[in-house]
PDB file of C-alpha atoms in Angstrom:
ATOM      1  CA  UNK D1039      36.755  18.357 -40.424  1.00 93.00           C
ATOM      2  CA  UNK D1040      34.113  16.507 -38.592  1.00 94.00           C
ATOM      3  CA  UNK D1041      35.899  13.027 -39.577  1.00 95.00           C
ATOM      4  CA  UNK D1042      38.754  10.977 -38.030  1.00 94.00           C
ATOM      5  CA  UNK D1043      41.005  12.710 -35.621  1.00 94.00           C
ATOM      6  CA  UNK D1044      39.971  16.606 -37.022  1.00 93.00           C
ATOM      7  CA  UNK D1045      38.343  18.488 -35.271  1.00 91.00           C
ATOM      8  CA  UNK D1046      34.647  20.061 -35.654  1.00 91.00           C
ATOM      9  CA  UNK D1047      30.799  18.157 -35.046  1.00 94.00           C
ATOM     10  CA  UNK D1048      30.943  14.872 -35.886  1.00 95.00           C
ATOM     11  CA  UNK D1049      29.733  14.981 -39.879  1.00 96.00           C
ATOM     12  CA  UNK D1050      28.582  17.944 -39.813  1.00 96.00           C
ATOM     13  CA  UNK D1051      29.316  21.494 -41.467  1.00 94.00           C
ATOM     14  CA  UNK D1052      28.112  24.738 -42.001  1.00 95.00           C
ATOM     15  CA  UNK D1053      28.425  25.126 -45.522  1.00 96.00           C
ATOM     16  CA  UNK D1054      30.367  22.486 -48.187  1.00 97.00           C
ATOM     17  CA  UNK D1055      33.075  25.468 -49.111  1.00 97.00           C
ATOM     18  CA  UNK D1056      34.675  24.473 -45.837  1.00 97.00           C
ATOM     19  CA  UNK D1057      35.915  21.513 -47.209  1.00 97.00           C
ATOM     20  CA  UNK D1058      37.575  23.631 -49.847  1.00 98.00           C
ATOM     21  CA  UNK D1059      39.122  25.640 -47.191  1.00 97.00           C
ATOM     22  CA  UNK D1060      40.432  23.193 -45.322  1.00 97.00           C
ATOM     23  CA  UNK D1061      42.175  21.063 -48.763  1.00 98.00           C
ATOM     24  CA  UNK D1062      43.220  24.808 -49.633  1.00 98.00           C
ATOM     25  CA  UNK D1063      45.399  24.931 -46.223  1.00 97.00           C
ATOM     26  CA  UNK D1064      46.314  22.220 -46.341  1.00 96.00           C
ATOM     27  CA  UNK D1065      48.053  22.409 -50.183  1.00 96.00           C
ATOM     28  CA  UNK D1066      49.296  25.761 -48.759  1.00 96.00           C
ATOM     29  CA  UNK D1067      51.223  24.281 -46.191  1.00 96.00           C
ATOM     30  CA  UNK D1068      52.267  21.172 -48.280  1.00 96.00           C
ATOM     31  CA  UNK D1069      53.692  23.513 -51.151  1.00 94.00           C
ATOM     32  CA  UNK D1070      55.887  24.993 -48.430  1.00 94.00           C
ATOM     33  CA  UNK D1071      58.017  22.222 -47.687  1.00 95.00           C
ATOM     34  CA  UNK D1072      57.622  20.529 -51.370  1.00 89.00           C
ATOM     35  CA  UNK D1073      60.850  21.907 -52.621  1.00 87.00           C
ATOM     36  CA  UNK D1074      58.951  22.227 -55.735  1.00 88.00           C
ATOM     37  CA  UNK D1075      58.136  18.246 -56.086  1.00 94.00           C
ATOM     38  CA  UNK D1076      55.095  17.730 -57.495  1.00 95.00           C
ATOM     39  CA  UNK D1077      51.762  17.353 -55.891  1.00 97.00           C
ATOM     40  CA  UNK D1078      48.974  15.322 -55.994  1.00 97.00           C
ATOM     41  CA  UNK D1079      45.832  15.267 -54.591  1.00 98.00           C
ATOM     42  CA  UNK D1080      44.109  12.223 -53.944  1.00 98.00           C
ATOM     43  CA  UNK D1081      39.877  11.910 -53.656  1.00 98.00           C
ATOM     44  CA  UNK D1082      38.115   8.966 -52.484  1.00 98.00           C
ATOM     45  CA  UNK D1083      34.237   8.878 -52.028  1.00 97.00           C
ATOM     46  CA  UNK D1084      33.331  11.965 -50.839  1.00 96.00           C
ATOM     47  CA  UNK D1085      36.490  13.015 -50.558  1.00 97.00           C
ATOM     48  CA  UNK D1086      36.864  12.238 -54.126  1.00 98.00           C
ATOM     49  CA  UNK D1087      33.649  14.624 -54.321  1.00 98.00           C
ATOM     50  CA  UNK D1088      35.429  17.600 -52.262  1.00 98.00           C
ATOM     51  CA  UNK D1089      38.627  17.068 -54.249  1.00 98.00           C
ATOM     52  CA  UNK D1090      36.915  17.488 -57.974  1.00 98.00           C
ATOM     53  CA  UNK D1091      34.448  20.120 -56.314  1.00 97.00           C
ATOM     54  CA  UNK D1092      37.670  22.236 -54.691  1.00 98.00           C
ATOM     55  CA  UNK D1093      39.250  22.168 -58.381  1.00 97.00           C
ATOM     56  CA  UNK D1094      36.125  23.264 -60.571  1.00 96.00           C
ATOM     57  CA  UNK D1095      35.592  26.014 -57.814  1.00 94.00           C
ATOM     58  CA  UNK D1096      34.859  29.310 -58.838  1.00 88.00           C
ATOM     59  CA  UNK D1097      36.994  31.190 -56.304  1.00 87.00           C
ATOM     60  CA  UNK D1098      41.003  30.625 -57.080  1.00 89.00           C
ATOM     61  CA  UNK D1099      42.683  28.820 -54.749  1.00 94.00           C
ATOM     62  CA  UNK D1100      45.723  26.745 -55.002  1.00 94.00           C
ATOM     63  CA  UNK D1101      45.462  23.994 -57.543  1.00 95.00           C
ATOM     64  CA  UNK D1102      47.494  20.425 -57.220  1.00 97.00           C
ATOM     65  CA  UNK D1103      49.413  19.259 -60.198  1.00 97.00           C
ATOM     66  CA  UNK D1104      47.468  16.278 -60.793  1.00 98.00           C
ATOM     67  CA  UNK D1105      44.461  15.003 -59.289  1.00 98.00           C
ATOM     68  CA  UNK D1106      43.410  11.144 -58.813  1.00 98.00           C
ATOM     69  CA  UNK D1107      39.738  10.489 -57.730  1.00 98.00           C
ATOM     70  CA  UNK D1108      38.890   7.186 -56.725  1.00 98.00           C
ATOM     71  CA  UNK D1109      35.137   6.124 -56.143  1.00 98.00           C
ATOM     72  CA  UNK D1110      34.075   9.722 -56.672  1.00 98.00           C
ATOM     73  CA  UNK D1111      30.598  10.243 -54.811  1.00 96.00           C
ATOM     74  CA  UNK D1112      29.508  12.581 -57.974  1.00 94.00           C
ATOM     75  CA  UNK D1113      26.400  10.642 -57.317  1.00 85.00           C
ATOM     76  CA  UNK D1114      25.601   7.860 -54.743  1.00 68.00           C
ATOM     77  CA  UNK D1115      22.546   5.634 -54.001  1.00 67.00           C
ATOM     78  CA  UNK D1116      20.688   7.439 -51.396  1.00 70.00           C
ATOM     79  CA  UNK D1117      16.816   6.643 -50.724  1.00 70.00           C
ATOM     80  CA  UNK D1118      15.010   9.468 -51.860  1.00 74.00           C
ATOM     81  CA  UNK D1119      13.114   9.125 -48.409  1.00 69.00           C
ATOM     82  CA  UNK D1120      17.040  10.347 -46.873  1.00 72.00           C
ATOM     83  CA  UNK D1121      17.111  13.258 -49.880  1.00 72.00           C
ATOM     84  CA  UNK D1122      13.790  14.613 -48.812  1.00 73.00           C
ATOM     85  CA  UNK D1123      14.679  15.189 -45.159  1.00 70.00           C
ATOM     86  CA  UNK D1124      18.049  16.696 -45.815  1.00 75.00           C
ATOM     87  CA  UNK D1125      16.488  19.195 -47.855  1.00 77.00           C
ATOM     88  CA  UNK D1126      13.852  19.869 -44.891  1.00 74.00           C
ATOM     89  CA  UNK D1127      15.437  19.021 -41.818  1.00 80.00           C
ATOM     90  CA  UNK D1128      18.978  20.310 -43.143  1.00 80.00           C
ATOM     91  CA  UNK D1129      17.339  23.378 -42.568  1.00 85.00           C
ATOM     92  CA  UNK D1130      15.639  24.019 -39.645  1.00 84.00           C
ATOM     93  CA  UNK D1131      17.393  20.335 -37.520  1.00 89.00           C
ATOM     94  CA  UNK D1132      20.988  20.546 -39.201  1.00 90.00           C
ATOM     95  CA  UNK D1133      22.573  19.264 -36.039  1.00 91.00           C
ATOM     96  CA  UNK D1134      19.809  16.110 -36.574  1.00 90.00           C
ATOM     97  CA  UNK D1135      21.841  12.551 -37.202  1.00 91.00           C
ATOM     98  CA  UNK D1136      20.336  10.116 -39.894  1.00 88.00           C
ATOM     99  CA  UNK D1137      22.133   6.620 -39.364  1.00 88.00           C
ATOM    100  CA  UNK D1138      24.411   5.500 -42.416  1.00 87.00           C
ATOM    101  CA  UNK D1139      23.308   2.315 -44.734  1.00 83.00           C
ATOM    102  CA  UNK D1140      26.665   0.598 -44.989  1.00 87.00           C
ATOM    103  CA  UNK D1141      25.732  -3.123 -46.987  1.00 91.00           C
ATOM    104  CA  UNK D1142      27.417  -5.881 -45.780  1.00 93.00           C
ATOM    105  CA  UNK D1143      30.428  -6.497 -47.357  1.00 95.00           C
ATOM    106  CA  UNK D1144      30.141  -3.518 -49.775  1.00 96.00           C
ATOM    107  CA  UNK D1145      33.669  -1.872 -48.533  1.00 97.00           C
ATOM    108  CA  UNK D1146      35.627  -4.849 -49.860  1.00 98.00           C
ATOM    109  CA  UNK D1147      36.092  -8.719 -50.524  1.00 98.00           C
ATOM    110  CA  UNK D1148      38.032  -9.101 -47.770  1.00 97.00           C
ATOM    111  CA  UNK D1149      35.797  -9.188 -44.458  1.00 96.00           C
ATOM    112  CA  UNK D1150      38.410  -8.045 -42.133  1.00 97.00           C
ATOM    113  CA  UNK D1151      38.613  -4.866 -43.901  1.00 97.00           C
ATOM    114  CA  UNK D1152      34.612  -4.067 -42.736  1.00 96.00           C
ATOM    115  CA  UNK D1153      35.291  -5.503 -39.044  1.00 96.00           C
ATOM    116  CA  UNK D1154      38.171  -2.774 -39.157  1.00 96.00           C
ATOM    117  CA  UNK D1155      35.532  -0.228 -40.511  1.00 95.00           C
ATOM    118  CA  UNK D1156      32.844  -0.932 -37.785  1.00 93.00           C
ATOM    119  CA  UNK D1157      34.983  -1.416 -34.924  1.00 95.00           C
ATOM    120  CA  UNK D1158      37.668   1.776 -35.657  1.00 96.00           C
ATOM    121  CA  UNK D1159      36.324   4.507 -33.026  1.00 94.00           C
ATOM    122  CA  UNK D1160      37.109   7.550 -35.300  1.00 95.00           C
ATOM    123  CA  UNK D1161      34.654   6.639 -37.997  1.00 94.00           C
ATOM    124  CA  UNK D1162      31.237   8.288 -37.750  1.00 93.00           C
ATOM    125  CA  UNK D1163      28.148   5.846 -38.856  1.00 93.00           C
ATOM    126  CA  UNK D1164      25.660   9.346 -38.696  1.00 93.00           C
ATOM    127  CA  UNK D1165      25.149  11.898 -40.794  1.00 92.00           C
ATOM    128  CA  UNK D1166      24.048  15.383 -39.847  1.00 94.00           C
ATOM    129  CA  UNK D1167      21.020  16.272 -42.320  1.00 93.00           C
ATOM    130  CA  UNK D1168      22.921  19.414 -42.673  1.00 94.00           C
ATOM    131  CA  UNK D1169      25.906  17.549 -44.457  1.00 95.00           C
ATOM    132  CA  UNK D1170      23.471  15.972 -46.228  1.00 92.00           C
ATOM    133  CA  UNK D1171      21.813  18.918 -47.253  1.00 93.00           C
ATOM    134  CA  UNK D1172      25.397  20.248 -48.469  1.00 95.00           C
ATOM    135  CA  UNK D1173      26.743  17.161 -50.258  1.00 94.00           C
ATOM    136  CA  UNK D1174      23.450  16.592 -52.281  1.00 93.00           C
ATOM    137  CA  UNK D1175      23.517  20.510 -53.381  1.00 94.00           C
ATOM    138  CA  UNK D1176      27.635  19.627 -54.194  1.00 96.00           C
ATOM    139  CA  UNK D1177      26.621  16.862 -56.307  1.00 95.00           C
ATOM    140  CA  UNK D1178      24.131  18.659 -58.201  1.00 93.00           C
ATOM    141  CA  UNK D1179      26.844  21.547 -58.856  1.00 96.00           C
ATOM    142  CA  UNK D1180      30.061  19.412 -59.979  1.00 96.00           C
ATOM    143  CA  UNK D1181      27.921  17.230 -61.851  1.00 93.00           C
ATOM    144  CA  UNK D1182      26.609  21.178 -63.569  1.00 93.00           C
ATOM    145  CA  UNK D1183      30.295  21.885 -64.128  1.00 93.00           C
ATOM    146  CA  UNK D1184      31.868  19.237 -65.549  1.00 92.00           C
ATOM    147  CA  UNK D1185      32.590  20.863 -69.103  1.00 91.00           C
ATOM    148  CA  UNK D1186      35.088  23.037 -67.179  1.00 91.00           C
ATOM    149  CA  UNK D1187      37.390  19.770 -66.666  1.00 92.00           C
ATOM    150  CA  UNK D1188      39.205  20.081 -69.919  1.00 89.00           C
ATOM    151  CA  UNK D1189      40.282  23.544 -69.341  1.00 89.00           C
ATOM    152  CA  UNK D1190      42.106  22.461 -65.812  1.00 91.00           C
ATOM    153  CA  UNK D1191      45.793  22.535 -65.780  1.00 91.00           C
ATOM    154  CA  UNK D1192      46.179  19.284 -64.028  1.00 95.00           C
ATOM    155  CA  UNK D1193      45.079  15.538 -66.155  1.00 96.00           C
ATOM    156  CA  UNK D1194      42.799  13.756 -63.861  1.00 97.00           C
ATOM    157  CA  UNK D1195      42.918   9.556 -63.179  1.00 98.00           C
ATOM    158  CA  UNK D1196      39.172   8.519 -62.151  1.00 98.00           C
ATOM    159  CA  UNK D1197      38.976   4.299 -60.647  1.00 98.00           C
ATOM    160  CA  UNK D1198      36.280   3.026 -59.882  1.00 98.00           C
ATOM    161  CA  UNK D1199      35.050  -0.726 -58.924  1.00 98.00           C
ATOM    162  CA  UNK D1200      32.244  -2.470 -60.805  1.00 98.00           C
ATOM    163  CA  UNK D1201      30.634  -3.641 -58.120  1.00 98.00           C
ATOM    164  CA  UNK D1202      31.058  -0.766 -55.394  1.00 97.00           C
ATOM    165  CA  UNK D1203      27.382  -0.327 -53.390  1.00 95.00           C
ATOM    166  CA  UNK D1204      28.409   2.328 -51.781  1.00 94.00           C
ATOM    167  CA  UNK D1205      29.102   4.704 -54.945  1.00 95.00           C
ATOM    168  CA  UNK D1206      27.979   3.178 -58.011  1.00 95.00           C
ATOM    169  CA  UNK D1207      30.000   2.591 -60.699  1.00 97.00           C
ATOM    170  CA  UNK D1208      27.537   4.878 -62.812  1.00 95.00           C
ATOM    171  CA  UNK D1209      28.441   7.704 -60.683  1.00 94.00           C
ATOM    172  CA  UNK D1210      31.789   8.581 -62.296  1.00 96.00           C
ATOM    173  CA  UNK D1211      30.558   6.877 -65.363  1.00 95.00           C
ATOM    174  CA  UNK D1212      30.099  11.296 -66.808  1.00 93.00           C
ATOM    175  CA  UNK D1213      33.901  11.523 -66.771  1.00 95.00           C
ATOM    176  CA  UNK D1214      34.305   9.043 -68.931  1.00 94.00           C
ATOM    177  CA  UNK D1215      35.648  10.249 -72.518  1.00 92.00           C
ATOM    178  CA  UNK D1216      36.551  13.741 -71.163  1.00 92.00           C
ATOM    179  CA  UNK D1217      39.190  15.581 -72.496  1.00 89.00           C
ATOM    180  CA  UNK D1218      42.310  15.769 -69.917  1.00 92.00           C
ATOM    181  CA  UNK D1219      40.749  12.609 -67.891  1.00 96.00           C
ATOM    182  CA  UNK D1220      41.535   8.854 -67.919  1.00 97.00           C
ATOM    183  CA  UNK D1221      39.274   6.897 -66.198  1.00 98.00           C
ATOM    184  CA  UNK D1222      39.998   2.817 -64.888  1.00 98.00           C
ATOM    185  CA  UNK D1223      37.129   0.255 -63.952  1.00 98.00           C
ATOM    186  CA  UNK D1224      38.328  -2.811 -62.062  1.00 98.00           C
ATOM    187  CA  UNK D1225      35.812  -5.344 -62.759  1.00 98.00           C
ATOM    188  CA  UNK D1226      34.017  -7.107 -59.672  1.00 98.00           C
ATOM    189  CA  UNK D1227      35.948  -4.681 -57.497  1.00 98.00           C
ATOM    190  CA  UNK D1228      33.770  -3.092 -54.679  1.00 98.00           C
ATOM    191  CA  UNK D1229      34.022   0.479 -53.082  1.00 97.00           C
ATOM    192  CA  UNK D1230      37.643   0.454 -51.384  1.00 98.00           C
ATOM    193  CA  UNK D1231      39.564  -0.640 -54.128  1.00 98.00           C
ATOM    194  CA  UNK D1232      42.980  -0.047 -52.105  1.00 97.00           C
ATOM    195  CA  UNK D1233      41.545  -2.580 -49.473  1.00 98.00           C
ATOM    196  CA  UNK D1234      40.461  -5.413 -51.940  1.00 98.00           C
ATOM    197  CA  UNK D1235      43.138  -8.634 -52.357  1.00 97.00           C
ATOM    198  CA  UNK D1236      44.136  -6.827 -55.630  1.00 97.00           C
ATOM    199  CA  UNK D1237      45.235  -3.760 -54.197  1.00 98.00           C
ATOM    200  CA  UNK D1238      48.568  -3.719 -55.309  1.00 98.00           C
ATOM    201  CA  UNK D1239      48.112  -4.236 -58.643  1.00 98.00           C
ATOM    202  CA  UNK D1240      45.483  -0.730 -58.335  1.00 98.00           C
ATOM    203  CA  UNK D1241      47.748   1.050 -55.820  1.00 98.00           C
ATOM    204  CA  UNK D1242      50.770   0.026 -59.195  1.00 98.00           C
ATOM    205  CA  UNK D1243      48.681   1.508 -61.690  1.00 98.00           C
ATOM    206  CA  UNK D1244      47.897   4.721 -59.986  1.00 98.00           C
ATOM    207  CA  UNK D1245      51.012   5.095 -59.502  1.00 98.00           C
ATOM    208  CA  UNK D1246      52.101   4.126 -62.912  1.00 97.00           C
ATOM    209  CA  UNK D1247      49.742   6.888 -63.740  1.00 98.00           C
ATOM    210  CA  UNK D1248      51.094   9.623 -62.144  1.00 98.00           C
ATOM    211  CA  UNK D1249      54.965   8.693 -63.341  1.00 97.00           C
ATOM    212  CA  UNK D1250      53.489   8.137 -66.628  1.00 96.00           C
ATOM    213  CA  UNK D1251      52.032  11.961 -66.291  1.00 96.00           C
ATOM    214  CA  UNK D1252      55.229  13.170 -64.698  1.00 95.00           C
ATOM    215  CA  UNK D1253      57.591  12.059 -67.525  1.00 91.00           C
ATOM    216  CA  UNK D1254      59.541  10.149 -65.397  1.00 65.00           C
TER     217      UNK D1254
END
């Protein structure tokens, strides 16, 4: 919501849980027409934040049977100068827009792929300070839950690029080692892994993943 073609204020929410609600429809409606196939539900960035968030959730909701989080946005490299106002103006100027630092060239080797970004009308290059507000308190509580990962039903497959700006490397770098979670770093890989010249060979082992965890 608030991103793409959905509907809602452009980045902007009242509270994070409505992320949850939405990926909660959402694996609702897919489960309907899965004839029982598995499912898999696939985080990147802060999607890869909402994802882990939805399944270490307190309230039960529908879980996927595998989860695959790529760039995770656990953590991110915000100037603290950004952090301060969200917790202020996320407050009493939610609706306020903060522009987004995007480096140059930090999406992926390949420059077409940040042309694409910039020029593509449904991406949003603001921020609300209310999302900020919301993601920054997210971060804070996933990072506070992570122990609860080994007692999911559903193995987790973390990737995550050496080099990404955007999301450091670091960021994931707690769900390394944990029980039920196997975590890939593609070296000199930035943040959109799936858009670098080696996709394929990522977008292969993902997938190998997920057969691998299938039995099939």
């Amino acid at each position: 919501r608030g991103f793409g073609a959905s509907s809602g204020r452009r980045a902007y929410l009242d509270r994070w849980s409505q992320y949850h609600d939405d990926v909660e429809d959402q694996l609702t409606a897919i489960r309907n027409v899965s004839e029982r196939l598995p499912v898999v539900l696939y985080g990147h960035s802060m999607g890869g934040l909402i994802a882990l968030g939805y399944v270490l959730a307190d309230v039960p909701r529908p879980q996927p049977d595998l989860l695959v989080l790529s760039a995770p946005a656990i953590a991110g490299r915000v100037a603290q100068w950004k952090r301060g106002l969200a917790d202020v103006l996320g407050r009493i100027a939610p609706h306020m827009e903060i522009a987004n630092d995007l480096p140059p060239g930090g999406l992926s080797h390949d420059p077409q792929v940040e042309v694409a970004y910039r020029s593509d009308p449904l991406n949003v290059h603001r921020t609300t300070t209310r999302l900020g507000l919301e993601l920054f308190r997210e971060q804070a509580r996933v990072e506070a839950g992570l122990e609860q990962i080994r007692a999911l039903p559903m193995a987790t497959y973390v990737l995550h690029g050496s080099d990404d700006p955007i999301v450091p490397v670091s960021s994931s770098a707690s769900l390394e080692g944990r029980e039920n979670v196997t975590r890939r770093v593609y070296p000199g890989l930035r943040h959109e892994m799936h858009n670098e010249p080696e996709a394929s060979a990522v977008i292969d082992d993902t997938i190998a993943w997920i057969l691998a965890q299938l039995g099939t």
